[in-house]
Short mmCIF file of C-alpha atoms in Angstrom, two decimals:
data_model
loop_
_atom_site.label_atom_id
_atom_site.label_comp_id
_atom_site.label_asym_id
_atom_site.label_seq_id
_atom_site.Cartn_x
_atom_site.Cartn_y
_atom_site.Cartn_z
CA MET G 1 72.55 146.70 117.12
CA PRO G 2 74.76 147.26 114.06
CA ILE G 3 73.25 147.62 110.67
CA ILE G 4 74.58 145.09 108.22
CA ASP G 5 75.18 146.86 104.95
CA GLU G 6 77.88 146.99 102.28
CA ALA G 7 80.04 149.34 104.35
CA PHE G 8 79.95 147.03 107.39
CA LEU G 9 80.68 143.90 105.30
CA SER G 10 83.66 145.57 103.63
CA THR G 11 85.29 146.10 107.04
CA LEU G 12 85.24 142.41 107.87
CA VAL G 13 88.41 140.40 107.33
CA HIS G 14 88.03 137.87 104.57
CA GLU G 15 89.92 134.73 105.39
CA PRO G 16 89.76 131.62 103.29
CA LEU G 17 87.91 128.72 104.91
CA ALA G 18 90.61 126.24 103.95
CA PRO G 19 94.33 126.88 103.71
CA VAL G 20 95.69 127.39 100.22
CA VAL G 21 97.62 124.31 99.15
CA PRO G 22 100.30 124.59 96.46
CA GLU G 23 99.40 122.89 93.17
CA GLY G 24 102.30 120.40 93.34
CA GLU G 25 101.32 119.27 96.82
CA GLU G 26 97.67 118.94 95.77
CA LYS G 27 98.66 116.76 92.81
CA ALA G 28 100.91 114.64 95.03
CA PHE G 29 98.09 114.19 97.54
CA SER G 30 95.76 113.19 94.72
CA ARG G 31 98.34 110.62 93.58
CA ILE G 32 98.57 109.26 97.12
CA SER G 33 94.78 108.95 97.23
CA ARG G 34 94.82 106.84 94.07
CA LEU G 35 97.70 104.67 95.31
CA VAL G 36 96.16 103.85 98.69
CA ALA G 37 92.79 103.13 97.11
CA SER G 38 94.16 99.86 95.71
CA ARG G 39 96.04 98.61 98.80
CA GLU G 40 97.63 99.73 102.06
CA ARG G 41 100.97 101.53 101.66
CA CYS G 42 103.65 102.87 104.01
CA THR G 43 105.14 106.35 103.98
CA SER G 44 108.54 105.28 102.62
CA GLU G 45 106.92 103.42 99.73
CA LEU G 46 104.79 106.46 98.92
CA ALA G 47 107.82 108.77 99.05
CA GLY G 48 109.59 106.53 96.56
CA ARG G 49 106.59 106.38 94.24
CA LEU G 50 106.10 110.16 94.33
CA ALA G 51 109.79 110.75 93.59
CA GLN G 52 109.55 108.27 90.73
CA ASP G 53 106.54 110.18 89.39
CA GLY G 54 108.57 113.41 89.36
CA PHE G 55 107.18 115.26 92.39
CA SER G 56 109.54 117.48 94.36
CA GLU G 57 110.65 116.18 97.73
CA GLN G 58 108.96 119.09 99.51
CA ASP G 59 105.61 118.51 97.77
CA ALA G 60 105.87 114.77 98.40
CA GLN G 61 106.68 115.17 102.10
CA SER G 62 103.89 117.73 102.61
CA ALA G 63 101.37 115.50 100.84
CA ILE G 64 102.47 112.44 102.84
CA ALA G 65 102.22 114.41 106.11
CA ARG G 66 98.71 115.48 105.10
CA ALA G 67 97.74 111.88 104.28
CA VAL G 68 99.11 110.70 107.63
CA SER G 69 97.30 113.45 109.55
CA CYS G 70 93.94 112.53 108.05
CA GLY G 71 94.49 108.78 108.67
CA MET G 72 94.77 107.79 105.03
CA VAL G 73 98.29 106.42 105.60
CA ASP G 74 99.50 104.73 108.78
CA ASP G 75 102.81 102.87 109.01
CA LEU G 76 101.75 100.78 112.02
CA ARG G 77 98.54 99.69 110.29
CA TYR G 78 100.61 98.81 107.22
CA ALA G 79 103.07 96.83 109.36
CA ASP G 80 100.25 94.90 111.04
CA ILE G 81 98.75 93.93 107.69
CA LEU G 82 102.16 93.03 106.23
CA ILE G 83 103.10 90.83 109.20
CA ARG G 84 99.79 88.96 109.21
CA SER G 85 100.09 88.44 105.46
CA ARG G 86 103.65 87.14 105.67
CA VAL G 87 102.85 84.81 108.58
CA SER G 88 99.97 83.33 106.56
CA GLN G 89 102.48 82.78 103.72
CA ASP G 90 104.70 80.78 106.13
CA ARG G 91 107.40 83.44 106.23
CA GLY G 92 109.86 83.58 109.11
CA ARG G 93 110.15 86.26 111.74
CA ALA G 94 113.69 87.31 110.78
CA GLY G 95 112.66 87.88 107.16
CA ILE G 96 109.58 89.85 108.19
CA GLU G 97 111.65 92.06 110.50
CA GLU G 98 114.15 92.66 107.70
CA GLU G 99 111.37 93.65 105.29
CA LEU G 100 109.87 96.07 107.82
CA ASN G 101 113.31 97.59 108.46
CA ARG G 102 113.72 98.18 104.71
CA TYR G 103 110.53 100.26 104.90
CA GLY G 104 111.84 102.14 107.93
CA ILE G 105 109.31 100.60 110.32
CA ASP G 106 110.44 99.32 113.70
CA PRO G 107 108.25 96.28 114.54
CA ARG G 108 108.82 96.86 118.28
CA ARG G 109 106.50 99.88 117.99
CA LEU G 110 103.60 97.50 117.31
CA ALA G 111 101.44 96.62 120.28
CA GLY G 112 101.83 92.93 121.04
CA TRP G 113 105.00 92.38 119.02
CA PRO G 114 106.02 89.52 118.62
CA ASP G 115 103.73 87.41 120.82
CA GLU G 116 100.50 88.45 119.12
CA TYR G 117 101.87 87.44 115.73
CA PHE G 118 104.05 84.40 116.45
CA GLY G 119 102.96 83.01 119.81
CA THR G 120 105.70 82.58 122.39
CA ASP G 121 108.98 84.46 122.11
CA ASP G 122 111.22 81.40 122.69
CA GLY G 123 111.13 80.33 119.02
CA ALA G 124 109.34 77.04 119.61
CA SER G 125 106.19 78.10 117.81
CA GLU G 126 108.21 79.37 114.84
CA GLU G 127 110.02 76.05 114.67
CA GLU G 128 106.61 74.35 114.63
CA ARG G 129 105.48 76.61 111.80
CA ALA G 130 108.67 75.88 109.84
CA PHE G 131 108.31 72.12 110.35
CA GLY G 132 104.65 72.29 109.33
CA PHE G 133 105.63 74.20 106.19
CA LEU G 134 108.16 71.50 105.27
CA CYS G 135 105.56 68.79 105.81
CA ARG G 136 103.04 70.61 103.58
CA LYS G 137 105.57 71.56 100.90
CA PRO G 138 108.42 69.05 101.11
CA PRO G 139 111.76 69.85 99.50
CA ARG G 140 112.63 67.88 96.36
CA SER G 141 116.24 66.85 96.51
CA LYS G 142 118.43 63.86 97.25
CA ASN G 143 119.91 65.72 100.22
CA THR G 144 116.72 66.32 102.20
CA TYR G 145 118.36 68.15 105.08
CA ALA G 146 120.24 70.66 102.88
CA ALA G 147 117.18 71.24 100.69
CA ALA G 148 115.03 71.84 103.77
CA CYS G 149 117.60 74.31 105.11
CA ARG G 150 117.67 76.22 101.82
CA LYS G 151 113.89 76.28 101.58
CA LEU G 152 113.44 77.64 105.10
CA ALA G 153 116.27 80.17 104.80
CA ALA G 154 114.71 81.51 101.60
CA ARG G 155 111.43 82.00 103.49
CA GLY G 156 113.11 84.23 106.08
CA TYR G 157 113.50 81.93 109.06
CA SER G 158 116.38 82.58 111.45
CA PRO G 159 119.34 80.16 111.31
CA ASP G 160 118.53 78.43 114.61
CA VAL G 161 114.95 77.76 113.48
CA VAL G 162 116.16 76.63 110.04
CA PHE G 163 118.58 74.05 111.44
CA ALA G 164 116.22 72.76 114.13
CA ALA G 165 113.22 72.39 111.79
CA ALA G 166 115.30 70.89 108.97
CA ARG G 167 116.89 68.38 111.38
CA ARG G 168 113.47 67.46 112.72
CA TYR G 169 112.08 67.11 109.18
CA ALA G 170 115.01 64.93 108.10
CA LYS G 171 114.43 62.66 111.10
CA HIS G 172 110.72 62.60 110.28
CA GLU G 173 111.58 61.48 106.71
CA GLY G 174 114.01 58.85 108.02
CA VAL G 175 117.15 60.51 106.65
CA PHE G 176 118.89 60.87 110.03
#
């Protein structure tokens, strides 16, 4: 059995328990921690914020990769929350997809897309949502049909849903 003394201990290799992280990356990771503490964020939004705060691209990317690896940041979780939020705000599928694409997130990567979020894929349920929105928040204009079209298009509904729901709403109001 070896004797553990100063001579034996000096022969052992001293490796750090944790990898040494550059100061810039550590500060960027700390900034990410503060940002995600207030609300969910996606990687592209964090990259933009870190660049805006003056971090180098290498430090920002390393810190974001570290945040993703420990589960602090997840683009699919962000997309799920964003979609559910936008649907509850009566936003249309086309507008939601466009917003996700701006963030570099492909909604098709989400499990259950689009059925889990919008119901059937044939557009009927979205038309129902658009019509319900118009009934709850009617457009204020002499030309009801055109105002309904503008209102729905601004909320991100696709053109076919906009025209069908606006036509249905105009008939419901007795315009057509």
